[in-house]
C-alpha cells in the first residue's frame, strides 16, 4: 500500500456514556478496494463508519479519507464521498426522481437521474413517493443517492440488513459492478456470506476492536485449517462420544446436525464410521466444508455472529 | 437551485398554509364583514397576518419530523450545511405562502368587494419579513424541543398567545389592558397592527412602518442565528438545557426592549386605535342598536 490508502483509521476510540463503543480501531483501505467490517450488532461498525463519514467525532485517534479529515475538510470532503446510512430516510412525499434530482443538485459533478434510475432498476418507480417503495427499492434508491456525485469512496452501512435473500443478491450485483469501476468501498455487515462474496479484505470487529484482518482466504487459513464436518444420523447422540473421536478439536449439536471440527479429517471419518457401527446408528448425511468466516468468528470470540 | 428543489417536499404542508387561512378568510368575512365593504380591508389584514403566522407551525413540525426520521442526517453527508438547510426551509415556505396571499387578495376583491388594495409595497414587505420571522421562530422551537410531542405542546402554547393576544382574532383595542401590555411584547402584534395600518389607513407608506419592520427584522435575525446555532442533525442528540436557556434568553431581552420603547412611545396603542376607528363608523351603529 504505497501511498495508495484511500481510507486510514488509526486508534479510534469512542464512548457513549458508560459504553465503550470503540476501543482502538485501526485499519487502512487501499484505493479501489472493497473492504468489509464484519461483526455482530453493537460491535462498533456503524460508529467507525459514521466517524469516517464525518457524522460523529472520535474521542481519540484519527481518520483520513483520500487524505482529508472528515471533520475539517468541509465540502471538499463531502464531494468525494458517497454514503448509504443505516438509520435514515427521505421525506415520505418525495418522489424517487425528485430525490435523485435534489441530491444531484448539491454537487458540481453528478450522474444524471435517468442513468441512475436505469442502473438501479427504479425506472418504473421514478414517480413513486418514497413512502410507497418496498424495503429493497428504498435501499436501491439509497445506493443510487450514494453514487449521485460519482464519489471516489463509498460507505455502505449494512446495505442489505432486513432484506430478503433475493433482494440481497440484487444489492450484491450492484456492489460487484462498483468494484469493477474501481470505487473504494467500505461496507459493514453482519452477514458472513456478504463479506466473503464481496470483500477483498475483511476486518472482523467485536466489542470495539478489530480482532482479525485479512482477505477472506487468509482469515480462513489462519484459523488453523480446521475442517467442519456436518453429520446427521438416524438416532441422536447424547453422550458426547463424537467429541472424543480422533482428530476432533471441537464439536456441537445444531438442530438435528452435529458439527465436528477436525484437524485430521481422514482419521476422524474412519473413527466416526466405526463409532456408528458400534452404536448401531446410521448416517443420514455427511458434509464437509472448509472453515467459513463464521467459524473464524466463533473461534475468535467464542460467540456466534447472529444474535 | 437546490433550495428551490427542497421546496417540493413541502407538499404536505399546503393544508396549513392554504386551506386553514382561506377558511379563516371566509369565516371572518362571512361573519364580521357581511354587508360592510369598509371592514373588509381590516379583516383581510387579520387573515393575512394569520397566513403569515402559520409559517410558525409548518416549519417547526417539519424540521422535527425530518430530524426524528433520520432524514436530516442523510443531508449532513452532502455539502449542505445547517444554515443552507434552514434557509432553504424558510425560502420554500415563503414561496408557498405567496400564492395563498394572492388568493386572499383576489377573493377579497372579487367575492367581498374590497375597494382598494392599500400600499402594495408595504404589504409585500410586511408579508415577506413576517413570514421569515415566524418561520424562524418555528425553527427555534424545533431546535429546542427533543420530540414531536414537545414541539406540538410548545407550539400550541405559543400559537394561542399569538392568536389571541396579537389582534389577529380579537382586535387589539378590545383586549383587556393587561393583555394589551403583553401584546406589545409579541412580534405577532407588530405584524398584525402593521398590516392593519397599511390596509385600513390611507396614505400609509413603507416609511411609516419603521418600528413594525424593525421589530420583525430584528426578531427574524436573532431567531435565525439562534436556530442555526442550535441546529441538530441527529435524532438522538438532545438539546442541552443551556440551549433552551440561550433560546429563551435571546428572545426575551429583545422583546423587552422593543416593548419598553413602545410602551413609552405609545405609538402602537395609537395606531391600533386609528385602525379600529376606521372600522368603527360602520360597526358602531350596529353595536349600539
Coordinates of C-alpha atoms in Angstrom, one line a residue:
Chain A
X1 CA 0.0 0.0 0.0
X2 CA 2.5 2.6 -1.1
X3 CA 0.6 5.8 -0.6
X4 CA -2.4 4.1 -2.0
X5 CA -4.5 4.3 1.1
X6 CA -7.9 5.7 0.4
X7 CA -9.0 5.3 4.0
X8 CA -6.8 5.4 7.0
X9 CA -8.1 4.7 10.5
X10 CA -5.8 4.9 13.5
X11 CA -6.5 4.0 17.1
X12 CA -10.1 5.2 17.2
X13 CA -11.9 5.3 20.5
X14 CA -15.4 6.4 21.1
X15 CA -17.5 6.3 24.2
X16 CA -21.3 6.8 24.7
X17 CA -21.9 7.3 28.3
X18 CA -20.7 4.2 30.0
X19 CA -20.4 2.2 26.8
X20 CA -17.1 2.0 25.1
X21 CA -18.1 1.6 21.5
X22 CA -14.7 1.7 20.0
X23 CA -11.5 0.7 21.8
X24 CA -8.7 1.4 19.5
X25 CA -9.8 0.5 16.0
X26 CA -7.2 0.7 13.2
X27 CA -7.1 -0.3 9.6
X28 CA -6.5 1.1 6.2
X29 CA -8.2 0.6 2.9
X30 CA -6.4 0.9 -0.5
X31 CA -7.8 2.8 -3.4
X32 CA -10.2 0.6 -5.4
X33 CA -10.5 -2.0 -2.7
X34 CA -13.8 -3.3 -1.3
X35 CA -13.3 -3.5 2.5
X36 CA -15.7 -5.1 4.9
X37 CA -16.3 -4.5 8.5
X38 CA -17.8 -7.7 9.8
X39 CA -19.2 -8.1 13.3
X40 CA -22.3 -8.6 15.4
X41 CA -24.7 -5.7 16.2
X42 CA -23.1 -3.3 18.6
X43 CA -19.5 -4.3 17.7
X44 CA -18.7 -0.7 16.6
X45 CA -19.1 -1.0 12.9
X46 CA -21.5 1.9 12.5
X47 CA -19.6 4.1 14.9
X48 CA -16.5 3.6 12.8
X49 CA -18.2 4.3 9.5
X50 CA -20.1 7.3 10.9
X51 CA -16.8 8.8 12.1
X52 CA -15.4 8.3 8.6
X53 CA -18.4 10.0 7.1
X54 CA -18.0 12.9 9.4
X55 CA -21.2 12.3 11.3
X56 CA -19.5 11.7 14.6
X57 CA -16.3 12.8 16.2
X58 CA -14.0 10.3 17.8
X59 CA -12.8 10.7 21.4
X60 CA -9.3 10.0 20.3
X61 CA -7.5 8.6 17.3
X62 CA -7.5 9.8 13.7
X63 CA -9.1 9.1 10.4
X64 CA -8.5 10.3 6.9
X65 CA -10.3 9.7 3.6
X66 CA -8.3 10.4 0.5
X67 CA -6.0 12.4 2.7
X68 CA -8.8 14.6 4.1
X69 CA -10.1 14.9 7.6
X70 CA -13.9 14.5 7.6
X71 CA -14.3 17.0 10.4
X72 CA -12.3 19.8 8.9
X73 CA -12.4 19.4 5.2
X74 CA -15.9 20.6 4.6
X75 CA -17.3 20.5 1.1
X76 CA -14.2 19.1 -0.5
X77 CA -14.7 16.1 1.6
X78 CA -18.4 15.7 1.0
X79 CA -17.8 15.9 -2.7
X80 CA -15.7 12.8 -2.8
X81 CA -17.7 10.5 -0.6
X82 CA -21.0 8.8 -1.1
X83 CA -22.9 7.2 1.8
X84 CA -25.8 4.9 2.4
X85 CA -26.5 5.4 6.1
X86 CA -28.0 2.7 8.3
X87 CA -30.7 4.7 10.0
X88 CA -32.0 7.3 7.7
X89 CA -35.0 8.1 5.5
X90 CA -36.3 10.5 2.9
X91 CA -39.4 12.6 3.2
X92 CA -42.4 10.4 2.6
X93 CA -43.8 12.6 -0.1
X94 CA -40.7 12.9 -2.1
X95 CA -40.7 11.2 -5.4
X96 CA -37.8 8.9 -6.5
X97 CA -36.9 11.1 -9.4
X98 CA -37.1 14.3 -7.2
X99 CA -34.8 12.7 -4.7
X100 CA -32.2 12.0 -7.3
X101 CA -32.5 15.4 -8.8
X102 CA -32.3 17.1 -5.4
X103 CA -29.3 15.3 -4.2
X104 CA -27.6 15.6 -7.6
X105 CA -28.1 19.4 -7.4
X106 CA -25.9 19.5 -4.3
X107 CA -22.8 18.5 -6.3
X108 CA -20.9 20.1 -9.2
X109 CA -20.1 16.7 -10.6
X110 CA -23.0 14.4 -10.8
X111 CA -24.6 11.5 -12.6
X112 CA -27.8 12.0 -14.5
X113 CA -31.1 10.9 -13.0
X114 CA -32.1 8.8 -16.0
X115 CA -28.8 6.9 -15.8
X116 CA -29.2 6.2 -12.1
X117 CA -32.9 5.2 -12.5
X118 CA -31.9 2.7 -15.1
X119 CA -28.9 1.3 -13.4
X120 CA -30.7 0.7 -10.1
X121 CA -33.9 -0.6 -11.7
X122 CA -36.0 2.3 -10.5
X123 CA -37.3 3.5 -13.8
X124 CA -40.8 2.1 -13.2
X125 CA -40.8 3.8 -9.8
X126 CA -39.5 7.1 -10.9
X127 CA -42.7 8.9 -9.9
X128 CA -43.5 6.9 -6.8
X129 CA -43.4 8.6 -3.4
X130 CA -40.7 7.4 -1.1
X131 CA -43.3 6.0 1.3
X132 CA -44.7 3.8 -1.5
X133 CA -41.3 2.0 -2.0
X134 CA -40.6 -1.5 -0.7
X135 CA -37.6 -2.1 1.5
X136 CA -35.5 -3.3 -1.4
X137 CA -36.5 -0.3 -3.5
X138 CA -35.7 2.1 -0.7
X139 CA -32.3 0.5 -0.4
X140 CA -31.6 0.7 -4.1
X141 CA -32.6 4.4 -4.0
X142 CA -30.2 4.9 -1.1
X143 CA -27.4 3.3 -3.1
X144 CA -28.3 5.4 -6.1
X145 CA -28.2 8.5 -3.9
X146 CA -24.8 7.4 -2.5
X147 CA -23.5 7.4 -6.1
X148 CA -25.1 10.5 -7.4
X149 CA -21.9 12.5 -7.2
X150 CA -19.8 9.8 -8.7
X151 CA -17.7 9.6 -5.4
X152 CA -14.3 8.1 -5.0
X153 CA -15.1 6.5 -1.7
X154 CA -18.4 4.8 -1.0
X155 CA -19.6 3.9 2.5
X156 CA -22.4 1.3 2.7
X157 CA -23.6 0.7 6.3
X158 CA -25.4 -2.6 6.4
X159 CA -26.7 -2.2 2.8
X160 CA -28.6 -5.5 3.0
X161 CA -29.9 -5.6 6.6
X162 CA -33.5 -6.7 6.8
X163 CA -33.8 -7.5 3.1
X164 CA -34.9 -10.9 1.8
X165 CA -32.3 -13.1 0.1
X166 CA -33.3 -12.3 -3.4
X167 CA -33.2 -8.5 -2.9
X168 CA -29.9 -9.0 -1.1
X169 CA -28.5 -10.7 -4.2
X170 CA -29.5 -7.7 -6.3
X171 CA -27.6 -5.4 -4.0
X172 CA -24.6 -7.7 -4.3
X173 CA -24.7 -7.3 -8.0
X174 CA -24.6 -3.6 -7.7
X175 CA -21.6 -3.7 -5.4
X176 CA -19.8 -6.1 -7.8
X177 CA -20.4 -3.5 -10.5
X178 CA -19.0 -0.7 -8.4
X179 CA -16.0 -2.9 -7.7
X180 CA -15.4 -3.1 -11.5
X181 CA -15.5 0.7 -11.6
X182 CA -12.6 0.7 -9.1
X183 CA -14.5 2.6 -6.4
X184 CA -13.2 2.3 -2.9
X185 CA -15.9 0.8 -0.9
X186 CA -16.2 0.3 2.8
X187 CA -19.2 -1.8 3.8
X188 CA -20.4 -3.1 7.1
X189 CA -22.3 -6.3 7.5
X190 CA -23.2 -9.0 9.9
X191 CA -23.7 -11.4 7.1
X192 CA -20.7 -13.7 6.6
X193 CA -21.6 -14.6 3.0
X194 CA -21.8 -11.0 2.1
X195 CA -18.3 -10.3 3.4
X196 CA -16.9 -13.5 1.8
X197 CA -18.6 -12.8 -1.5
X198 CA -18.0 -9.1 -1.9
X199 CA -14.9 -8.0 0.0
X200 CA -11.3 -8.0 -1.0
X201 CA -10.4 -7.7 2.7
X202 CA -12.3 -8.1 5.9
X203 CA -11.8 -6.8 9.4
X204 CA -13.7 -8.7 12.0
X205 CA -14.8 -6.3 14.6
X206 CA -16.0 -7.3 18.1
X207 CA -16.6 -5.2 21.1
X208 CA -15.0 -2.1 19.7
X209 CA -11.8 -3.8 18.5
X210 CA -10.6 -5.3 15.2
X211 CA -9.9 -8.9 16.2
X212 CA -8.8 -10.2 12.8
X213 CA -8.0 -8.6 9.5
X214 CA -7.1 -10.0 6.0
X215 CA -8.6 -11.4 2.8
X216 CA -11.3 -13.9 3.4
X217 CA -8.9 -16.6 2.4
X218 CA -6.2 -15.5 4.7
X219 CA -8.5 -15.4 7.6
X220 CA -9.6 -19.0 6.9
X221 CA -6.1 -20.3 6.6
X222 CA -5.1 -18.5 9.7
X223 CA -7.8 -20.4 11.6
X224 CA -5.6 -23.5 11.8
X225 CA -7.2 -25.3 8.9
X226 CA -9.9 -26.8 10.8
X227 CA -12.4 -28.6 8.6
X228 CA -16.1 -28.7 9.5
X229 CA -17.8 -32.0 9.2
X230 CA -21.6 -31.8 9.4
X231 CA -23.2 -35.2 10.1
X232 CA -26.8 -36.3 10.6
X233 CA -27.7 -39.7 12.0
X234 CA -30.8 -41.7 12.3
X235 CA -30.5 -41.8 16.1
X236 CA -29.4 -38.8 18.1
X237 CA -26.2 -38.9 20.0
X238 CA -26.3 -37.7 23.6
X239 CA -23.2 -38.9 25.4
X240 CA -20.7 -36.6 23.7
X241 CA -18.8 -39.6 22.3
X242 CA -18.4 -37.7 19.0
X243 CA -16.2 -35.2 20.6
X244 CA -13.8 -37.8 21.6
X245 CA -13.3 -39.1 18.0
X246 CA -9.8 -38.9 16.7
X247 CA -8.8 -35.5 15.3
X248 CA -11.9 -33.7 16.6
X249 CA -11.0 -30.5 18.3
X250 CA -14.5 -29.2 18.9
X251 CA -18.0 -30.4 18.5
X252 CA -21.5 -29.2 19.0
X253 CA -25.0 -30.1 18.1
X254 CA -27.1 -27.8 15.9
X255 CA -30.7 -28.7 15.3
X256 CA -30.5 -32.3 14.0
X257 CA -27.0 -31.9 12.9
X258 CA -23.7 -32.4 14.7
X259 CA -20.8 -30.2 13.7
X260 CA -17.4 -31.7 14.2
X261 CA -14.2 -29.6 13.7
X262 CA -11.3 -31.7 12.7
X263 CA -7.7 -31.2 12.0
X264 CA -7.2 -34.7 10.7
X265 CA -10.2 -35.4 8.5
X266 CA -9.5 -38.9 7.2
X267 CA -8.9 -40.3 10.6
X268 CA -12.0 -38.6 12.0
X269 CA -14.1 -40.1 9.3
X270 CA -12.9 -43.6 9.9
X271 CA -13.4 -43.2 13.6
X272 CA -16.9 -41.9 13.0
X273 CA -18.0 -44.8 10.9
X274 CA -16.6 -47.3 13.4
X275 CA -18.4 -45.5 16.2
X276 CA -21.7 -45.5 14.4
X277 CA -21.4 -49.2 13.7
X278 CA -20.8 -49.9 17.3
X279 CA -23.8 -47.9 18.3
X280 CA -26.0 -49.5 15.7
X281 CA -26.6 -46.0 14.3
X282 CA -26.6 -44.9 10.6
X283 CA -25.5 -41.9 8.7
X284 CA -28.2 -39.9 7.1
X285 CA -25.9 -37.3 5.6
X286 CA -22.4 -36.1 5.8
X287 CA -21.0 -32.9 4.6
X288 CA -17.5 -31.3 4.8
X289 CA -16.6 -27.7 4.4
X290 CA -13.5 -25.7 4.9
X291 CA -13.9 -23.1 7.6
X292 CA -16.2 -20.1 6.9
X293 CA -15.8 -16.7 8.4
X294 CA -18.5 -17.6 10.8
X295 CA -16.3 -20.4 12.1
X296 CA -13.5 -18.0 12.4
X297 CA -15.6 -15.6 14.3
X298 CA -16.7 -18.3 16.7
X299 CA -13.1 -19.4 17.1
X300 CA -12.0 -15.9 17.9
X301 CA -14.8 -14.8 20.2
X302 CA -16.5 -18.0 21.3
X303 CA -19.8 -16.5 20.2
X304 CA -21.9 -16.7 17.1
X305 CA -22.3 -13.7 14.8
X306 CA -26.0 -13.7 14.6
X307 CA -27.9 -12.6 17.6
Chain B
X1 CA -31.3 25.9 -7.1
X2 CA -31.0 23.2 -4.5
X3 CA -33.1 25.3 -2.1
X4 CA -35.8 25.7 -4.6
X5 CA -35.9 22.0 -5.1
X6 CA -36.2 21.4 -1.4
X7 CA -39.4 23.4 -1.6
X8 CA -41.1 20.5 -3.2
X9 CA -41.0 18.5 -0.1
X10 CA -43.4 20.9 1.5
X11 CA -46.4 19.5 -0.3
X12 CA -47.8 18.1 2.9
X13 CA -48.0 21.5 4.5
X14 CA -50.2 23.0 1.9
X15 CA -53.0 22.4 4.2
X16 CA -51.6 24.6 6.9
X17 CA -50.5 27.3 4.5
X18 CA -53.5 27.3 2.2
X19 CA -56.7 25.7 3.4
X20 CA -56.6 26.9 7.0
X21 CA -56.0 30.6 6.1
X22 CA -58.7 30.5 3.5
X23 CA -61.1 29.0 6.0
X24 CA -60.4 31.9 8.3
X25 CA -60.9 34.3 5.4
X26 CA -64.4 33.0 4.7
X27 CA -65.3 32.9 8.4
X28 CA -64.1 36.4 9.1
X29 CA -65.6 37.9 6.0
X30 CA -68.8 35.9 6.3
X31 CA -69.5 36.7 10.0
X32 CA -67.9 40.2 10.5
X33 CA -67.7 41.6 7.1
X34 CA -71.1 40.8 5.7
X35 CA -72.6 43.9 4.1
X36 CA -69.8 46.1 5.3
X37 CA -67.4 46.6 2.5
X38 CA -65.4 49.1 4.6
X39 CA -64.5 46.5 7.1
X40 CA -63.0 44.1 4.5
X41 CA -59.5 45.6 4.4
X42 CA -59.2 45.4 8.2
X43 CA -60.4 41.8 8.2
X44 CA -58.2 40.9 5.3
X45 CA -55.2 42.2 7.3
X46 CA -56.1 39.8 10.1
X47 CA -56.3 36.9 7.7
X48 CA -53.0 37.9 6.0
X49 CA -51.4 38.0 9.5
X50 CA -52.8 34.5 10.3
X51 CA -51.4 33.2 7.0
X52 CA -48.0 34.6 7.7
X53 CA -48.0 33.4 11.3
X54 CA -49.0 29.9 10.0
X55 CA -45.3 29.5 8.9
X56 CA -44.6 29.1 12.5
X57 CA -46.3 25.8 12.7
X58 CA -45.4 24.3 9.4
X59 CA -41.7 24.7 9.6
X60 CA -41.1 23.6 13.2
X61 CA -43.1 20.4 12.8
X62 CA -41.4 19.7 9.5
X63 CA -37.9 20.1 10.9
X64 CA -38.6 17.9 13.9
X65 CA -40.1 15.2 11.7
X66 CA -37.1 15.3 9.5
X67 CA -34.8 15.0 12.4
X68 CA -36.7 12.2 14.1
X69 CA -36.9 10.1 10.9
X70 CA -33.2 10.5 10.3
X71 CA -33.8 12.5 7.1
X72 CA -31.6 15.3 8.2
X73 CA -28.6 13.1 8.8
X74 CA -28.7 12.0 5.2
X75 CA -28.4 15.6 4.2
X76 CA -25.5 16.0 6.6
X77 CA -23.2 13.8 4.4
X78 CA -23.9 16.1 1.5
X79 CA -22.3 19.5 1.0
X80 CA -25.5 21.1 2.5
X81 CA -24.8 23.0 5.7
X82 CA -27.1 23.8 8.6
X83 CA -27.6 27.4 7.5
X84 CA -28.4 26.4 4.0
X85 CA -30.8 23.8 5.3
X86 CA -32.6 26.3 7.4
X87 CA -32.5 29.0 4.7
X88 CA -34.0 26.6 2.2
X89 CA -36.8 25.8 4.5
X90 CA -37.5 29.5 5.0
X91 CA -37.4 30.2 1.3
X92 CA -39.6 27.3 0.3
X93 CA -42.0 28.2 3.0
X94 CA -42.1 31.8 1.8
X95 CA -42.6 30.8 -1.9
X96 CA -45.5 28.6 -0.9
X97 CA -47.1 31.4 1.2
X98 CA -47.2 33.9 -1.6
X99 CA -49.9 32.2 -3.7
X100 CA -52.1 32.0 -0.6
X101 CA -51.7 35.7 0.0
X102 CA -52.6 36.4 -3.6
X103 CA -55.7 34.2 -3.4
X104 CA -56.8 36.0 -0.3
X105 CA -56.5 39.4 -2.0
X106 CA -58.3 38.1 -5.1
X107 CA -61.2 36.7 -3.1
X108 CA -61.4 39.9 -1.0
X109 CA -61.8 41.9 -4.2
X110 CA -64.0 39.6 -6.2
X111 CA -66.1 38.0 -3.6
X112 CA -66.2 40.5 -0.8
X113 CA -66.0 43.7 -3.0
X114 CA -63.0 45.2 -1.3
X115 CA -62.4 48.7 -2.7
X116 CA -58.6 49.4 -2.7
X117 CA -55.5 47.4 -2.2
X118 CA -53.6 49.6 0.1
X119 CA -49.9 50.2 -0.4
X120 CA -48.7 47.1 -2.3
X121 CA -45.1 47.6 -1.5
X122 CA -45.7 47.9 2.2
X123 CA -47.9 44.8 2.2
X124 CA -45.3 42.8 0.3
X125 CA -42.5 43.8 2.6
X126 CA -44.5 43.1 5.7
X127 CA -45.6 39.7 4.4
X128 CA -42.1 38.8 3.4
X129 CA -40.5 39.9 6.7
X130 CA -43.3 38.4 8.7
X131 CA -43.1 35.1 7.0
X132 CA -39.4 34.8 7.7
X133 CA -39.8 36.0 11.2
X134 CA -42.5 33.5 12.2
X135 CA -40.8 30.7 10.3
X136 CA -37.6 31.4 12.2
X137 CA -39.4 31.3 15.4
X138 CA -40.7 27.9 14.4
X139 CA -37.2 26.8 13.7
X140 CA -36.2 27.9 17.2
X141 CA -38.9 25.7 18.7
X142 CA -37.7 22.9 16.5
X143 CA -34.1 23.4 17.8
X144 CA -35.1 23.5 21.4
X145 CA -37.5 20.6 21.6
X146 CA -36.4 16.9 21.5
X147 CA -39.6 15.2 20.4
X148 CA -42.6 15.9 18.3
X149 CA -44.8 15.9 21.4
X150 CA -42.7 18.6 23.0
X151 CA -42.8 20.5 19.7
X152 CA -46.6 20.3 19.5
X153 CA -47.1 21.4 23.1
X154 CA -44.8 24.4 22.9
X155 CA -46.3 25.3 19.5
X156 CA -49.8 25.2 20.9
X157 CA -48.9 27.4 23.7
X158 CA -47.1 30.0 21.7
X159 CA -49.7 29.8 18.9
X160 CA -52.6 30.5 21.2
X161 CA -50.8 33.5 22.6
X162 CA -50.1 34.8 19.1
X163 CA -53.6 34.1 18.0
X164 CA -55.5 35.8 20.8
X165 CA -53.2 38.5 22.2
X166 CA -52.0 40.0 19.0
X167 CA -55.1 41.5 17.4
X168 CA -55.2 38.7 14.8
X169 CA -58.5 37.4 16.2
X170 CA -59.7 39.8 18.9
X171 CA -58.9 43.4 17.8
X172 CA -56.2 44.9 19.9
X173 CA -58.2 47.8 21.4
X174 CA -60.8 45.3 22.6
X175 CA -58.2 43.3 24.6
X176 CA -58.1 43.9 28.4
X177 CA -55.5 46.3 29.5
X178 CA -53.1 43.7 30.7
X179 CA -53.4 41.7 27.5
X180 CA -52.6 44.8 25.6
X181 CA -49.5 45.3 27.6
X182 CA -48.5 41.7 27.0
X183 CA -49.3 42.0 23.3
X184 CA -46.7 44.7 22.9
X185 CA -44.1 42.1 23.8
X186 CA -45.1 39.9 20.9
X187 CA -43.8 40.0 17.4
X188 CA -47.2 38.9 16.3
X189 CA -48.7 42.2 17.4
X190 CA -46.4 44.2 15.2
X191 CA -47.2 42.1 12.2
X192 CA -51.0 42.3 12.7
X193 CA -51.1 46.0 13.5
X194 CA -48.6 46.8 10.7
X195 CA -50.8 45.0 8.2
X196 CA -54.0 46.6 9.6
X197 CA -52.5 50.0 9.4
X198 CA -51.5 49.6 5.8
X199 CA -54.8 48.1 4.8
X200 CA -57.0 50.4 6.6
X201 CA -55.3 53.8 6.8
X202 CA -54.9 55.6 3.6
X203 CA -51.6 57.1 2.7
X204 CA -49.7 54.7 4.9
X205 CA -46.4 54.0 3.2
X206 CA -43.4 51.9 3.9
X207 CA -41.8 54.8 5.7
X208 CA -44.5 54.7 8.4
X209 CA -43.7 51.1 9.2
X210 CA -40.2 51.6 10.6
X211 CA -40.9 50.3 14.1
X212 CA -43.0 47.4 12.9
X213 CA -40.4 46.3 10.3
X214 CA -37.5 46.8 12.6
X215 CA -39.0 44.7 15.3
X216 CA -39.9 41.9 12.9
X217 CA -36.5 42.0 11.1
X218 CA -34.7 42.1 14.5
X219 CA -36.7 39.1 15.7
X220 CA -36.1 37.2 12.4
X221 CA -32.3 37.8 12.5
X222 CA -32.0 36.8 16.1
X223 CA -34.2 33.8 15.7
X224 CA -32.4 32.6 12.6
X225 CA -28.9 32.9 14.2
X226 CA -30.1 31.1 17.3
X227 CA -31.7 28.3 15.3
X228 CA -28.6 27.8 13.2
X229 CA -26.5 27.7 16.3
X230 CA -28.7 25.2 18.0
X231 CA -29.3 23.1 14.9
X232 CA -29.1 19.4 15.4
X233 CA -28.9 16.8 12.7
X234 CA -29.1 13.7 14.8
X235 CA -32.3 12.3 16.3
X236 CA -30.5 11.2 19.4
X237 CA -28.7 14.5 20.0
X238 CA -30.6 16.1 22.8
X239 CA -30.9 19.8 23.2
X240 CA -28.8 20.7 26.2
X241 CA -30.6 22.7 28.9
X242 CA -28.2 25.6 28.2
X243 CA -29.5 25.7 24.7
X244 CA -33.1 26.2 25.9
X245 CA -31.9 29.0 28.2
X246 CA -30.0 30.6 25.3
X247 CA -33.0 30.4 23.1
X248 CA -35.3 31.9 25.7
X249 CA -32.9 34.5 27.0
X250 CA -32.1 35.7 23.5
X251 CA -35.7 36.4 22.6
X252 CA -36.9 37.9 25.8
X253 CA -34.4 40.8 26.1
X254 CA -35.2 41.8 22.6
X255 CA -38.8 41.7 23.2
X256 CA -38.5 43.6 26.4
X257 CA -36.6 46.3 24.7
X258 CA -39.0 46.7 21.8
X259 CA -41.8 46.7 24.2
X260 CA -40.4 49.1 26.6
X261 CA -39.8 51.5 23.9
X262 CA -43.2 51.0 22.6
X263 CA -45.0 51.3 25.9
X264 CA -43.3 54.7 26.4
X265 CA -43.6 55.7 22.8
X266 CA -47.3 54.7 22.9
X267 CA -47.0 54.5 19.1
X268 CA -48.7 51.2 18.9
X269 CA -51.6 52.0 21.0
X270 CA -52.4 55.0 18.9
X271 CA -52.0 53.1 15.7
X272 CA -54.3 50.4 17.0
X273 CA -57.0 52.9 17.8
X274 CA -56.6 54.5 14.5
X275 CA -57.1 51.2 12.8
X276 CA -60.1 50.4 14.9
X277 CA -61.6 53.8 14.2
X278 CA -61.5 53.1 10.5
X279 CA -63.9 50.2 11.2
X280 CA -66.0 51.8 13.8
X281 CA -68.1 54.3 12.0
X282 CA -69.7 51.4 10.3
X283 CA -69.8 48.9 13.1
X284 CA -70.7 51.3 15.9
X285 CA -74.2 51.8 14.8
X286 CA -74.7 48.1 14.7
X287 CA -73.2 47.6 18.2
X288 CA -75.4 50.4 19.6
X289 CA -78.5 49.1 18.0

